mmCIF file of C-alpha atoms (C1' of nucleotides) in Angstrom:
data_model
loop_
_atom_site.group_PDB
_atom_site.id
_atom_site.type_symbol
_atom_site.label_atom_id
_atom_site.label_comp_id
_atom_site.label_asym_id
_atom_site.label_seq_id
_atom_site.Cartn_x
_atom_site.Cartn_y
_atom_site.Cartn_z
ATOM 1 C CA UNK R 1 20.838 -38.438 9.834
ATOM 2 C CA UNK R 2 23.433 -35.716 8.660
ATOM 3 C CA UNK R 3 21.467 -35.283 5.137
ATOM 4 C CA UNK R 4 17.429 -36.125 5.959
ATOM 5 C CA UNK R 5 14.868 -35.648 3.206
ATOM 6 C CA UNK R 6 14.342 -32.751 1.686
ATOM 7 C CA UNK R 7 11.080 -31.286 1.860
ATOM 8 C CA UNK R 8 10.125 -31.426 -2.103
ATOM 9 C CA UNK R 9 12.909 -32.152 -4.557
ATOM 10 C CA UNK R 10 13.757 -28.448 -5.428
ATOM 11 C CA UNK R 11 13.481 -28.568 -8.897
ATOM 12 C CA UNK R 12 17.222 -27.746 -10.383
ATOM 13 C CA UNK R 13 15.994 -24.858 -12.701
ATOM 14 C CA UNK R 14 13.277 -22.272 -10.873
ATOM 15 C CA UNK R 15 11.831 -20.528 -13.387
ATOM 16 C CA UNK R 16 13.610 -16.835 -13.407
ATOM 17 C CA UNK R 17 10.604 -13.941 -13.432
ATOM 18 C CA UNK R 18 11.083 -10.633 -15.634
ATOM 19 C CA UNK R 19 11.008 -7.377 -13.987
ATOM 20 C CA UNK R 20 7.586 -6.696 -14.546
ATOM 21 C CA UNK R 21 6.020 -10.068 -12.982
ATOM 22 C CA UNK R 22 8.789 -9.571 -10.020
ATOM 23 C CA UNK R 23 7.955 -6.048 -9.782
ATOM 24 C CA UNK R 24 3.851 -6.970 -9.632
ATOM 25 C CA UNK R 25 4.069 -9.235 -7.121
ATOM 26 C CA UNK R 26 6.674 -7.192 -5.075
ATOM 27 C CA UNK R 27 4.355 -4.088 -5.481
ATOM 28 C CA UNK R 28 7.051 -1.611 -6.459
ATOM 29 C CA UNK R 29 7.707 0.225 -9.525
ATOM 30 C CA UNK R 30 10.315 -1.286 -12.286
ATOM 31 C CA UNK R 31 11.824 2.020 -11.868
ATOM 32 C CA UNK R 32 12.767 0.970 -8.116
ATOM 33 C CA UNK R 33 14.377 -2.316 -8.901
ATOM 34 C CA UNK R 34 16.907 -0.369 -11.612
ATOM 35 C CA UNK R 35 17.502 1.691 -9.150
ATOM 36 C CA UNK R 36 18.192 -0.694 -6.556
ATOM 37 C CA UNK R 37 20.704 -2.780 -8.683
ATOM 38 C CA UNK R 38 22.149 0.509 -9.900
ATOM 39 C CA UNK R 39 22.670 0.772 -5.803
ATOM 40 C CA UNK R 40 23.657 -2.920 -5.503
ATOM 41 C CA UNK R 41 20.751 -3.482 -2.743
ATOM 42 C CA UNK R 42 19.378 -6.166 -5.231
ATOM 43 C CA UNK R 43 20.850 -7.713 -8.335
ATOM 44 C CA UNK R 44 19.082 -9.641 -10.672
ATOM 45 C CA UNK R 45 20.258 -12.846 -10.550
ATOM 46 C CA UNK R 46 20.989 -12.612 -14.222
ATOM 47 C CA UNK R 47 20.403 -11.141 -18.125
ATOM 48 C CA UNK R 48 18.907 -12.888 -20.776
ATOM 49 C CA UNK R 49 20.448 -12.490 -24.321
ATOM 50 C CA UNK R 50 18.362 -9.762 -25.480
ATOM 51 C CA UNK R 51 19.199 -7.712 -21.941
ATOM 52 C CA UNK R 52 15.885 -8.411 -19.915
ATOM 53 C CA UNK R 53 16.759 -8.709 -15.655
ATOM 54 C CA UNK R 54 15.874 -12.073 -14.163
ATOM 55 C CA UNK R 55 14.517 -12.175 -10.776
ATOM 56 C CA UNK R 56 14.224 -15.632 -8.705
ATOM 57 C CA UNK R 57 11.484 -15.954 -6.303
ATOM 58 C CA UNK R 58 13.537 -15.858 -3.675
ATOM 59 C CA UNK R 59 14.538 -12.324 -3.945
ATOM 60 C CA UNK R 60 11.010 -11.328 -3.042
ATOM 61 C CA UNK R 61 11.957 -11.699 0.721
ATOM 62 C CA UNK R 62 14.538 -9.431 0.415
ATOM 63 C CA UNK R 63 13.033 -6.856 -1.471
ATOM 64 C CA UNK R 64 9.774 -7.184 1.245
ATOM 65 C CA UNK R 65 12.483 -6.436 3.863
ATOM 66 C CA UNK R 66 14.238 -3.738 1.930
ATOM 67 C CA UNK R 67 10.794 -2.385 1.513
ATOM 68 C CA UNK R 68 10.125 -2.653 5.629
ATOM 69 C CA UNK R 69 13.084 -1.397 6.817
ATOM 70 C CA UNK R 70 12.352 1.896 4.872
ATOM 71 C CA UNK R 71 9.254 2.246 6.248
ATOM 72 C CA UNK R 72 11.295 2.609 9.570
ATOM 73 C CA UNK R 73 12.932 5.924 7.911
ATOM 74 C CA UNK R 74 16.311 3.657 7.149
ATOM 75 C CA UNK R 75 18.044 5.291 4.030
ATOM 76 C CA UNK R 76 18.626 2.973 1.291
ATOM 77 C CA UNK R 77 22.488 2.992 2.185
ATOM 78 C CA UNK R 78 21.986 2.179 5.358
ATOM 79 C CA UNK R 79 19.674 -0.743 4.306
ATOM 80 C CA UNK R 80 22.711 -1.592 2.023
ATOM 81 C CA UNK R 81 25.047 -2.106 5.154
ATOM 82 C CA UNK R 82 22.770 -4.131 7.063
ATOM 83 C CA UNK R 83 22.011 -6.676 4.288
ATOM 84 C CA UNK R 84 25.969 -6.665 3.038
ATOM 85 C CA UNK R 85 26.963 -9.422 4.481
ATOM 86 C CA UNK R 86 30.445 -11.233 4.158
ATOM 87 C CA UNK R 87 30.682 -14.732 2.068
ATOM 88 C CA UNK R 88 30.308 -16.978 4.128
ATOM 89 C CA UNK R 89 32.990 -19.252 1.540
ATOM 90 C CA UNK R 90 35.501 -17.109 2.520
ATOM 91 C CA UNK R 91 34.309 -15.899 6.685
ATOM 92 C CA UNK R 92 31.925 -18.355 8.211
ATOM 93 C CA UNK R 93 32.304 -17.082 11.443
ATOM 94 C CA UNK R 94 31.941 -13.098 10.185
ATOM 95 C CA UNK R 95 29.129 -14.027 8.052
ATOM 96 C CA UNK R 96 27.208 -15.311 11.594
ATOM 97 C CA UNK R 97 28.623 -12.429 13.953
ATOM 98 C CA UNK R 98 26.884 -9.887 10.563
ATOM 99 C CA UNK R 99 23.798 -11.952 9.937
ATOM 100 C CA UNK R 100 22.994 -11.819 13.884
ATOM 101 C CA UNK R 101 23.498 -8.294 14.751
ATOM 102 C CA UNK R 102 21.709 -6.731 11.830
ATOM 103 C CA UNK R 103 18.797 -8.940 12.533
ATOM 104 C CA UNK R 104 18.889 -8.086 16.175
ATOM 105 C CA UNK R 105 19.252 -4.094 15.875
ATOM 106 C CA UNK R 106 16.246 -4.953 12.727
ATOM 107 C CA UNK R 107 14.125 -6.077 15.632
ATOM 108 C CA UNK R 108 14.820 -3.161 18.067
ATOM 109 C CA UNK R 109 13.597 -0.578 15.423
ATOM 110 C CA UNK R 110 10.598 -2.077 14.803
ATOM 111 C CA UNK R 111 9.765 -2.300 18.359
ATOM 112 C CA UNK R 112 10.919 1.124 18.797
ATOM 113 C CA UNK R 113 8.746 2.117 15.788
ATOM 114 C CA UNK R 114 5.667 -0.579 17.264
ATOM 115 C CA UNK R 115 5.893 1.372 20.345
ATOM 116 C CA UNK R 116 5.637 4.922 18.948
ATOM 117 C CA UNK R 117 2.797 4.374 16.271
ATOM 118 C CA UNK R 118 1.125 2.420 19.608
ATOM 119 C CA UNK R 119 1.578 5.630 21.474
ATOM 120 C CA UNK R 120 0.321 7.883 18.407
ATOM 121 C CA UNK R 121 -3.084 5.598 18.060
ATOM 122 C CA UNK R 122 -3.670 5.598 21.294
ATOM 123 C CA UNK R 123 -3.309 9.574 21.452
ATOM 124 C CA UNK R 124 -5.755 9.577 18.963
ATOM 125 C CA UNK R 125 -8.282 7.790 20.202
ATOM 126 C CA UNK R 126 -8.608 9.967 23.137
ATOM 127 C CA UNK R 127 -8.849 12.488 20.435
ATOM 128 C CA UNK R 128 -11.969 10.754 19.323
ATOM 129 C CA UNK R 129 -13.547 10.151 22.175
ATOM 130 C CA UNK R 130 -13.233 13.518 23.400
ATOM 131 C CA UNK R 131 -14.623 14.475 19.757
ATOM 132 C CA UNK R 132 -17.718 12.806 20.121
ATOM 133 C CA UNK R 133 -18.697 14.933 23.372
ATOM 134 C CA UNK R 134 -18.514 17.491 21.074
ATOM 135 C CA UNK R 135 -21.314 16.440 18.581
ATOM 136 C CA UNK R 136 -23.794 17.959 20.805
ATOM 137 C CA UNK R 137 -22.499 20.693 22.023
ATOM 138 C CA UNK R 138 -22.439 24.313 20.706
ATOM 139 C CA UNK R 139 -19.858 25.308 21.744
ATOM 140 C CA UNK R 140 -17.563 26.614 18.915
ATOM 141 C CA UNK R 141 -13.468 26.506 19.020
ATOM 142 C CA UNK R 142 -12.677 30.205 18.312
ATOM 143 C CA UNK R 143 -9.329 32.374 18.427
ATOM 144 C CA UNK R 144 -11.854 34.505 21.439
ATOM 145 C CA UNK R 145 -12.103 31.117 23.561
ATOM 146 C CA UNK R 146 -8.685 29.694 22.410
ATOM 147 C CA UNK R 147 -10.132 27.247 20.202
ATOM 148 C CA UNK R 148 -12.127 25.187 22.843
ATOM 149 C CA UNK R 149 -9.025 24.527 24.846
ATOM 150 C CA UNK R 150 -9.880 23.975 27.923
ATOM 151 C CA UNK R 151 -13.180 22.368 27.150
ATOM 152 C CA UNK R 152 -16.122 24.949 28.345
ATOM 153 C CA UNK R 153 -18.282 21.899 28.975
ATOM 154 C CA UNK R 154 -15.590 19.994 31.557
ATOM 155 C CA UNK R 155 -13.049 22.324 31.906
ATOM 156 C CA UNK R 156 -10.157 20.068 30.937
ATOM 157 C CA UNK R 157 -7.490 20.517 28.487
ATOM 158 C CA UNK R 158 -8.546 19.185 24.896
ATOM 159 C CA UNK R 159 -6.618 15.903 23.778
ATOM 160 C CA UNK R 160 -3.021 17.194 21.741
ATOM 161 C CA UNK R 161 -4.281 15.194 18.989
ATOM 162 C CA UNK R 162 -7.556 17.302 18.697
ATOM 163 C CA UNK R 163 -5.416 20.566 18.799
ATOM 164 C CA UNK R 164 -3.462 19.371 15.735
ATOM 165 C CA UNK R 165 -6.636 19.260 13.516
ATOM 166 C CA UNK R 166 -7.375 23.202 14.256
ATOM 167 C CA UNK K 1 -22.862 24.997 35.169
ATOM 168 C CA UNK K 2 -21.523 26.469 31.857
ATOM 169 C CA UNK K 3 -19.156 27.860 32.308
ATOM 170 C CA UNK K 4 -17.380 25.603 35.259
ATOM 171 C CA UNK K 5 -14.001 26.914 36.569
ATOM 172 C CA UNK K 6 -10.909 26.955 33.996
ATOM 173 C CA UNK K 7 -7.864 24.477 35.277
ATOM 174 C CA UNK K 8 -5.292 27.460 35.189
ATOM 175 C CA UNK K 9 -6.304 31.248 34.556
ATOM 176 C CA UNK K 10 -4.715 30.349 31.232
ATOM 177 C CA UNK K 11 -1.857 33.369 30.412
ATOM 178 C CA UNK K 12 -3.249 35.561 27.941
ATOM 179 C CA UNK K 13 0.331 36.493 26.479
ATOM 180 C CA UNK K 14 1.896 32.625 26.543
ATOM 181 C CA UNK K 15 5.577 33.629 25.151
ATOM 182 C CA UNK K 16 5.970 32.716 21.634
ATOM 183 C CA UNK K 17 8.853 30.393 20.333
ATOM 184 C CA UNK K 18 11.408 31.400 17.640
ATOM 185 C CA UNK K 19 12.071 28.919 15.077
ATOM 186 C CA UNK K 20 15.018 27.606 16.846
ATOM 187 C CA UNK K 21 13.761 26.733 19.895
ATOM 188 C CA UNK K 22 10.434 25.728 18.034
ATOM 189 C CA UNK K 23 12.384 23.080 16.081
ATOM 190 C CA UNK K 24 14.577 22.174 18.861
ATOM 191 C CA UNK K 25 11.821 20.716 21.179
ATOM 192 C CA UNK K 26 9.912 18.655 18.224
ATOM 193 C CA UNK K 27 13.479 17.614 17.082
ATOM 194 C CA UNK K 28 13.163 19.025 13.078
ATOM 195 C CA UNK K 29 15.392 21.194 11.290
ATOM 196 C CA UNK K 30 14.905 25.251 10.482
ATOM 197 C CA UNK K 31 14.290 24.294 6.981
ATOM 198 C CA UNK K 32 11.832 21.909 7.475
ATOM 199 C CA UNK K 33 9.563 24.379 9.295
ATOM 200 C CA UNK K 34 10.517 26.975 6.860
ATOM 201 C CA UNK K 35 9.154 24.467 3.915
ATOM 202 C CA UNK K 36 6.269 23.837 5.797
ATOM 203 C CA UNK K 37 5.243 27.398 5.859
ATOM 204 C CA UNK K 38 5.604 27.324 2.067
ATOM 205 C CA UNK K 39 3.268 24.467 1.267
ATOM 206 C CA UNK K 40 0.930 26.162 4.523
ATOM 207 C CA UNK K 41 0.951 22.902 6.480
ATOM 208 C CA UNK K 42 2.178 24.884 9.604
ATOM 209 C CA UNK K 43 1.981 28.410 9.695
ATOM 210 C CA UNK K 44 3.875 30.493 12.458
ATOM 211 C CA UNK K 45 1.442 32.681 14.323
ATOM 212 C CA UNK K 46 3.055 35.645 13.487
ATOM 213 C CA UNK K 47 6.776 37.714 12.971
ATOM 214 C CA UNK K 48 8.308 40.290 14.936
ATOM 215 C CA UNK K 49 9.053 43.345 13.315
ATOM 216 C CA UNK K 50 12.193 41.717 12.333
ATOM 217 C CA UNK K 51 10.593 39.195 9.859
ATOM 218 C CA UNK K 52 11.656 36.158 12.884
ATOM 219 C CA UNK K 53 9.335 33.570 12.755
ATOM 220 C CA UNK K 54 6.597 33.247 16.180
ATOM 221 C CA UNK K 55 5.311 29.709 17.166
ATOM 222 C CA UNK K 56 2.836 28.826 19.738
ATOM 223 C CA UNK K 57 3.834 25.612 22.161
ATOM 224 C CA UNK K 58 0.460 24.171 21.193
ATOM 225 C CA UNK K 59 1.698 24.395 17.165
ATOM 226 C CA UNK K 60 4.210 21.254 18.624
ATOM 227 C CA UNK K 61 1.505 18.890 18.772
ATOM 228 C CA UNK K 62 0.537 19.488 15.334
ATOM 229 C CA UNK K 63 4.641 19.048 14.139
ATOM 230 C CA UNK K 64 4.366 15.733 16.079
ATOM 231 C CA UNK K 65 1.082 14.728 14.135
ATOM 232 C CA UNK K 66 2.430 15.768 10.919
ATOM 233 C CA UNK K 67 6.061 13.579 11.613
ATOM 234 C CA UNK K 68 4.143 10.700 12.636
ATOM 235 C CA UNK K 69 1.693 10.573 9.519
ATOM 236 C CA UNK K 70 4.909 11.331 7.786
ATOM 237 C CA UNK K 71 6.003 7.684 8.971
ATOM 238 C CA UNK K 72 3.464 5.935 7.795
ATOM 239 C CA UNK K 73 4.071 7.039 4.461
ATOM 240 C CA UNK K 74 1.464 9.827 3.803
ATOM 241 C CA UNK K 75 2.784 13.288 1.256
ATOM 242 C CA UNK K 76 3.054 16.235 2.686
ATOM 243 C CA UNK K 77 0.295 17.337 0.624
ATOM 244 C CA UNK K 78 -2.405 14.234 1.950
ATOM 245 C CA UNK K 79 -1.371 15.376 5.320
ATOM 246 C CA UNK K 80 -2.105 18.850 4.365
ATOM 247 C CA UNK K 81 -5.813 17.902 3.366
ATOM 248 C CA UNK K 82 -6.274 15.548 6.798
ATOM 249 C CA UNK K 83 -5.654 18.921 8.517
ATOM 250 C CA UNK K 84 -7.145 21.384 6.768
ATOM 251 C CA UNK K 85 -10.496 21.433 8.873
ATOM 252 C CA UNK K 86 -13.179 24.150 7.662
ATOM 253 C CA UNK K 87 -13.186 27.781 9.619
ATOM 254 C CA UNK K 88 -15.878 26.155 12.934
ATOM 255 C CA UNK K 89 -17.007 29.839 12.921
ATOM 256 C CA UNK K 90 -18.367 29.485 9.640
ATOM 257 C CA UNK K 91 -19.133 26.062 8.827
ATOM 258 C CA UNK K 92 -19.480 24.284 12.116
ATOM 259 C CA UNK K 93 -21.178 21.247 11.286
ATOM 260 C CA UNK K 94 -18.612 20.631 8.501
ATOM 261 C CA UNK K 95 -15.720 21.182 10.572
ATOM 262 C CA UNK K 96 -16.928 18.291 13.029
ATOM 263 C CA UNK K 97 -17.537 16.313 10.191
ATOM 264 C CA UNK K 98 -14.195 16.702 8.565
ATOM 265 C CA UNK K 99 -12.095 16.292 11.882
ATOM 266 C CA UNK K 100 -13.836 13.428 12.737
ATOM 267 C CA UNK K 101 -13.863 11.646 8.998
ATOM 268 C CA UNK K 102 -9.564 12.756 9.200
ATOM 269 C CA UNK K 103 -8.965 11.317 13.223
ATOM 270 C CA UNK K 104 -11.061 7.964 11.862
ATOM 271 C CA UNK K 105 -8.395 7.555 9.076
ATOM 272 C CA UNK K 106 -5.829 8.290 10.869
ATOM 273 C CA UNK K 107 -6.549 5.814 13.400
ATOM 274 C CA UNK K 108 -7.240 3.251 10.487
ATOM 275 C CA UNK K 109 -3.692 4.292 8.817
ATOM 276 C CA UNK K 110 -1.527 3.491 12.145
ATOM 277 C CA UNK K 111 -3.723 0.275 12.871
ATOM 278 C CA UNK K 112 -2.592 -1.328 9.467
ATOM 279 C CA UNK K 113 0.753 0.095 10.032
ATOM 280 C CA UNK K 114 0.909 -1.204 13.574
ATOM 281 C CA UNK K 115 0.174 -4.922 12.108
ATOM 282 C CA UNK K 116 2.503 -4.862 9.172
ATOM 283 C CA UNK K 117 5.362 -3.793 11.324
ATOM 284 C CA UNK K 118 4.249 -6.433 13.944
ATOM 285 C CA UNK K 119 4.021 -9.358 11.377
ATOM 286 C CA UNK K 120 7.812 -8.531 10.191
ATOM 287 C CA UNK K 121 8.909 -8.478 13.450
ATOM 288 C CA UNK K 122 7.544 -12.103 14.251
ATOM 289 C CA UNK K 123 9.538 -12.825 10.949
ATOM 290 C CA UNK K 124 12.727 -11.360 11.944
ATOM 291 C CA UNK K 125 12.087 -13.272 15.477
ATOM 292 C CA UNK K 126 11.795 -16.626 13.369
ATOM 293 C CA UNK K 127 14.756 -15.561 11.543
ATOM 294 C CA UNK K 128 16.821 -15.385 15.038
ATOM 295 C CA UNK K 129 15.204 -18.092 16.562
ATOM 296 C CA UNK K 130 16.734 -20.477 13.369
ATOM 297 C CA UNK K 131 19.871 -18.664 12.969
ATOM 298 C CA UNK K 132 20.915 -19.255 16.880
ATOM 299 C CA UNK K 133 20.611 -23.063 15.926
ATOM 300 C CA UNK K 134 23.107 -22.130 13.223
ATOM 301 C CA UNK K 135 25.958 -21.155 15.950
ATOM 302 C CA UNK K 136 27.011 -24.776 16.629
ATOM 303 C CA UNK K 137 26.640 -25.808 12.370
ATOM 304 C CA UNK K 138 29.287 -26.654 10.506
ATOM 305 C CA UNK K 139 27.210 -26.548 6.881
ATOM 306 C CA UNK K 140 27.982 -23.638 5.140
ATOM 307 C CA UNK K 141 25.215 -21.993 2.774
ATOM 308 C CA UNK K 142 26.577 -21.695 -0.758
ATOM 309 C CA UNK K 143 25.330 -21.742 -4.279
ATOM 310 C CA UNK K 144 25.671 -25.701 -4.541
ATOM 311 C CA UNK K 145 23.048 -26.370 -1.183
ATOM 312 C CA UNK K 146 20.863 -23.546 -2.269
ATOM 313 C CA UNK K 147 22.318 -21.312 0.278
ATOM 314 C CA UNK K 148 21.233 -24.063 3.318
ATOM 315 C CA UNK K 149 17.816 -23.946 1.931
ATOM 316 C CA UNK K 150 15.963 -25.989 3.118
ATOM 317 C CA UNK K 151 18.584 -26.403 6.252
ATOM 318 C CA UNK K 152 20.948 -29.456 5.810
ATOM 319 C CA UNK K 153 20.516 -30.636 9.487
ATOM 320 C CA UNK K 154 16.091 -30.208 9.923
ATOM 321 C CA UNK K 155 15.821 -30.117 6.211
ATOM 322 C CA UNK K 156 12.997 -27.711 6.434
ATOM 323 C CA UNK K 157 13.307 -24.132 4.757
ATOM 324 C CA UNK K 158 15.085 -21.309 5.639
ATOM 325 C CA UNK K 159 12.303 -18.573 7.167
ATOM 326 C CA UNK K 160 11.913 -15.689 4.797
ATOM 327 C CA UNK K 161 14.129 -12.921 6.731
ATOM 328 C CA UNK K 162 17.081 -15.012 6.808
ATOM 329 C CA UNK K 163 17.227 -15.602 2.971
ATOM 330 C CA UNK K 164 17.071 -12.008 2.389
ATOM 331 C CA UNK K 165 20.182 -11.541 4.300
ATOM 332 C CA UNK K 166 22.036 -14.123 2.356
ATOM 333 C "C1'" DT L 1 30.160 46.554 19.341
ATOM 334 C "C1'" DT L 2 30.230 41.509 19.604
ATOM 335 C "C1'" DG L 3 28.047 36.996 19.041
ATOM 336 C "C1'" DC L 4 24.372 34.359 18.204
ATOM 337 C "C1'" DT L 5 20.085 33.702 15.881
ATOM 338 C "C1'" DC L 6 17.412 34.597 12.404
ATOM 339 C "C1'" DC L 7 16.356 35.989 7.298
ATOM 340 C "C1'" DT L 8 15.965 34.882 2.006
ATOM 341 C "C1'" DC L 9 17.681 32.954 -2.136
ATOM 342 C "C1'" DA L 10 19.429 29.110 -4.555
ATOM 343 C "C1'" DC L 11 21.745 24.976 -5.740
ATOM 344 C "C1'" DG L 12 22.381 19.911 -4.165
ATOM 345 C "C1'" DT L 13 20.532 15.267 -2.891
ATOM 346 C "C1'" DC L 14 17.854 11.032 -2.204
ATOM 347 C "C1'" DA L 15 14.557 7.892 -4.024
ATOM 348 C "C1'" DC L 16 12.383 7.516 -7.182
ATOM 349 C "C1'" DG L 17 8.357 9.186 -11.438
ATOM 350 C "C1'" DT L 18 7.840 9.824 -16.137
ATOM 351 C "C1'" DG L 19 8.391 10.104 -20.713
ATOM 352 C "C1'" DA L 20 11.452 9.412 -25.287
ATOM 353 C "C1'" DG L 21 13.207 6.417 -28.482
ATOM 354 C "C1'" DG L 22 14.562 1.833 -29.408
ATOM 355 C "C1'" DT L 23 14.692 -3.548 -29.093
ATOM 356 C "C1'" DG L 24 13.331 -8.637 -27.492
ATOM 357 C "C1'" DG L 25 10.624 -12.747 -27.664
ATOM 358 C "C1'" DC L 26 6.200 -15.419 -27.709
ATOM 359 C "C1'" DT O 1 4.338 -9.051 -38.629
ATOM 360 C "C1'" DT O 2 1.853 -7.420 -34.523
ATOM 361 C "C1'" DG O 3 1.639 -6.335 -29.621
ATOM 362 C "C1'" DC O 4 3.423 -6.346 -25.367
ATOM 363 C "C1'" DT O 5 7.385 -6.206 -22.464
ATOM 364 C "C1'" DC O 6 11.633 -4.913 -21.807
ATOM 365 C "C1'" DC O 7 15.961 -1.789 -22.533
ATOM 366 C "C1'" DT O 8 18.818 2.732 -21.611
ATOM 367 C "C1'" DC O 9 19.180 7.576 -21.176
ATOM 368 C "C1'" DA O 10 17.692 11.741 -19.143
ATOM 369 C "C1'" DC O 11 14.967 15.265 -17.160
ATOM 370 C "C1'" DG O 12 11.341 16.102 -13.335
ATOM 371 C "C1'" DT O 13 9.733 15.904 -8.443
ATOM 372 C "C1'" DC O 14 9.222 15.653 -3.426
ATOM 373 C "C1'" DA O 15 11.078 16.761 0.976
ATOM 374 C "C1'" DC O 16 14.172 18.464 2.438
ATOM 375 C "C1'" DG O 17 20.125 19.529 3.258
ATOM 376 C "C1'" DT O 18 23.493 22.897 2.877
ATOM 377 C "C1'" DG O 19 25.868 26.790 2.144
ATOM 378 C "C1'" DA O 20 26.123 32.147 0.762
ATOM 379 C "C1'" DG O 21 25.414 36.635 2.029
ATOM 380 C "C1'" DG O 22 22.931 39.673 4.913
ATOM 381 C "C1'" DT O 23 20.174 41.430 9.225
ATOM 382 C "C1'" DG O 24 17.839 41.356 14.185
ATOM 383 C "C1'" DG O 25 17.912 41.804 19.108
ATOM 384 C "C1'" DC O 26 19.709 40.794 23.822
#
DNA sequence: TTGCTCCTCACGTCACGTGAGGTGGC
DNA sequence: TTGCTCCTCACGTCACGTGAGGTGGC
């Protein structure tokens, strides 16, 4: 019971990828993953003789969540701090307490950033919907009628959204 | 029944913003607006005699749309060509044509943004979900166990977000 | 006149892009 | 040996940050 099956037997030796196959799959430039070991966000696991970076599989996840979090707008030094985590060899306990608070504040900014690309697409389609009124009408946004705003068909104020585009 | 009542008598004078207050209330800095001008994503609507920078309220709504393409990822210079609609007085056809081909993008862009940030956060929920089972382990993930992968206690693998914080 | 805001250079920075010139490994 | 991939500099770029030194307007 304490050591049940393992799911396949984990062969002993995955084969390492090179930069450019890790890079491919990844979708990022080789460029990025110097630069990210130069930064120590993601070390190759190790060199072969002749120099070349090896990569394991693995490492894919992190560099997908590396990738994710600066989508967000997180700075790659920030990223750093929230994936440094202590050995867990030497601080069990701190290892835990570091894994499970960068993963919670992780979730809160994605749903902070869910919630205000929701917001955005739902401002513009209003925008659109209010645009297709427009298709046949001749009116025709000028500086003279402030650019349509309010509508001279309904009277309302346009959608922000629509404003943006004139 | 064309021209119905306006909502509000609409101000013909509505006070301009200076740059500070202008970047104050869409939360930017003075030199981001001041680089924006350069490239002409966002033109002021005019100086004082002073050379000081005049913004319209309305301008904020196109700052906002600018910041929020900006998070999913799009140049300054793609988000310059999403905007730049064709003068309605002289081309009006065109001008619906291009606002309406740039707000369909748009809406495209934050709907696949909106669904990749939603699918990491269901990881990073899996991630939590298996690490709080971790609390009351005494296994300790080092090189010899593969870093708990698969787990020593379900003996199923680690979910994706976890290993990338290891 | 004082204090705050604004102005225009202009150099610095972050996260890479893009060659130049050279080497590894099937 | 050939061809492709990889290596390390090192300079360029995008979207600003950050002063320096000077002026506007209540």
């Amino acid at each position: 019971m304490e050591e049940p099956a393992l799911q396949k037997p984990a062969p002993l030796e995955p084969t390492p990828l090179k930069i450019g196959e890790f890079a491919r799959r990844a979708g990022v430039s080789l460029r990025t993953l110097r630069y990210y070991e130069e930064l120590g966000l993601l070390q190759p696991t190790s060199r072969t003789r002749g120099k070349f970076r090896c990569y394991r599989e693995g490492d894919l996840h992190r560099l997908r969540l590396i990738q994710s979090l600066q989508e967000l707008g997180l700075r790659l030094e920030r990223i750093g701090r929230l994936l440094d985590t202590p050995d867990p060899e030497v601080d069990h306990e701190g290892f835990l307490v570091q894994v499970r608070s960068a993963l919670a504040e992780e979730e809160e900014l994605f749903e902070q950033q869910i919630a205000r690309l929701g917001l955005e697409r739902e401002k513009i389609r209003t925008a659109r919907a209010k645009l297709a009124e427009c298709d046949t009408c001749e009116h025709v946004p000028t500086d003279a009628n402030n650019h349509c705003d309010p509508c001279r068909v309904t009277g309302r104020a346009l959608p922000d959204v629509l404003r943006a585009h004139y």
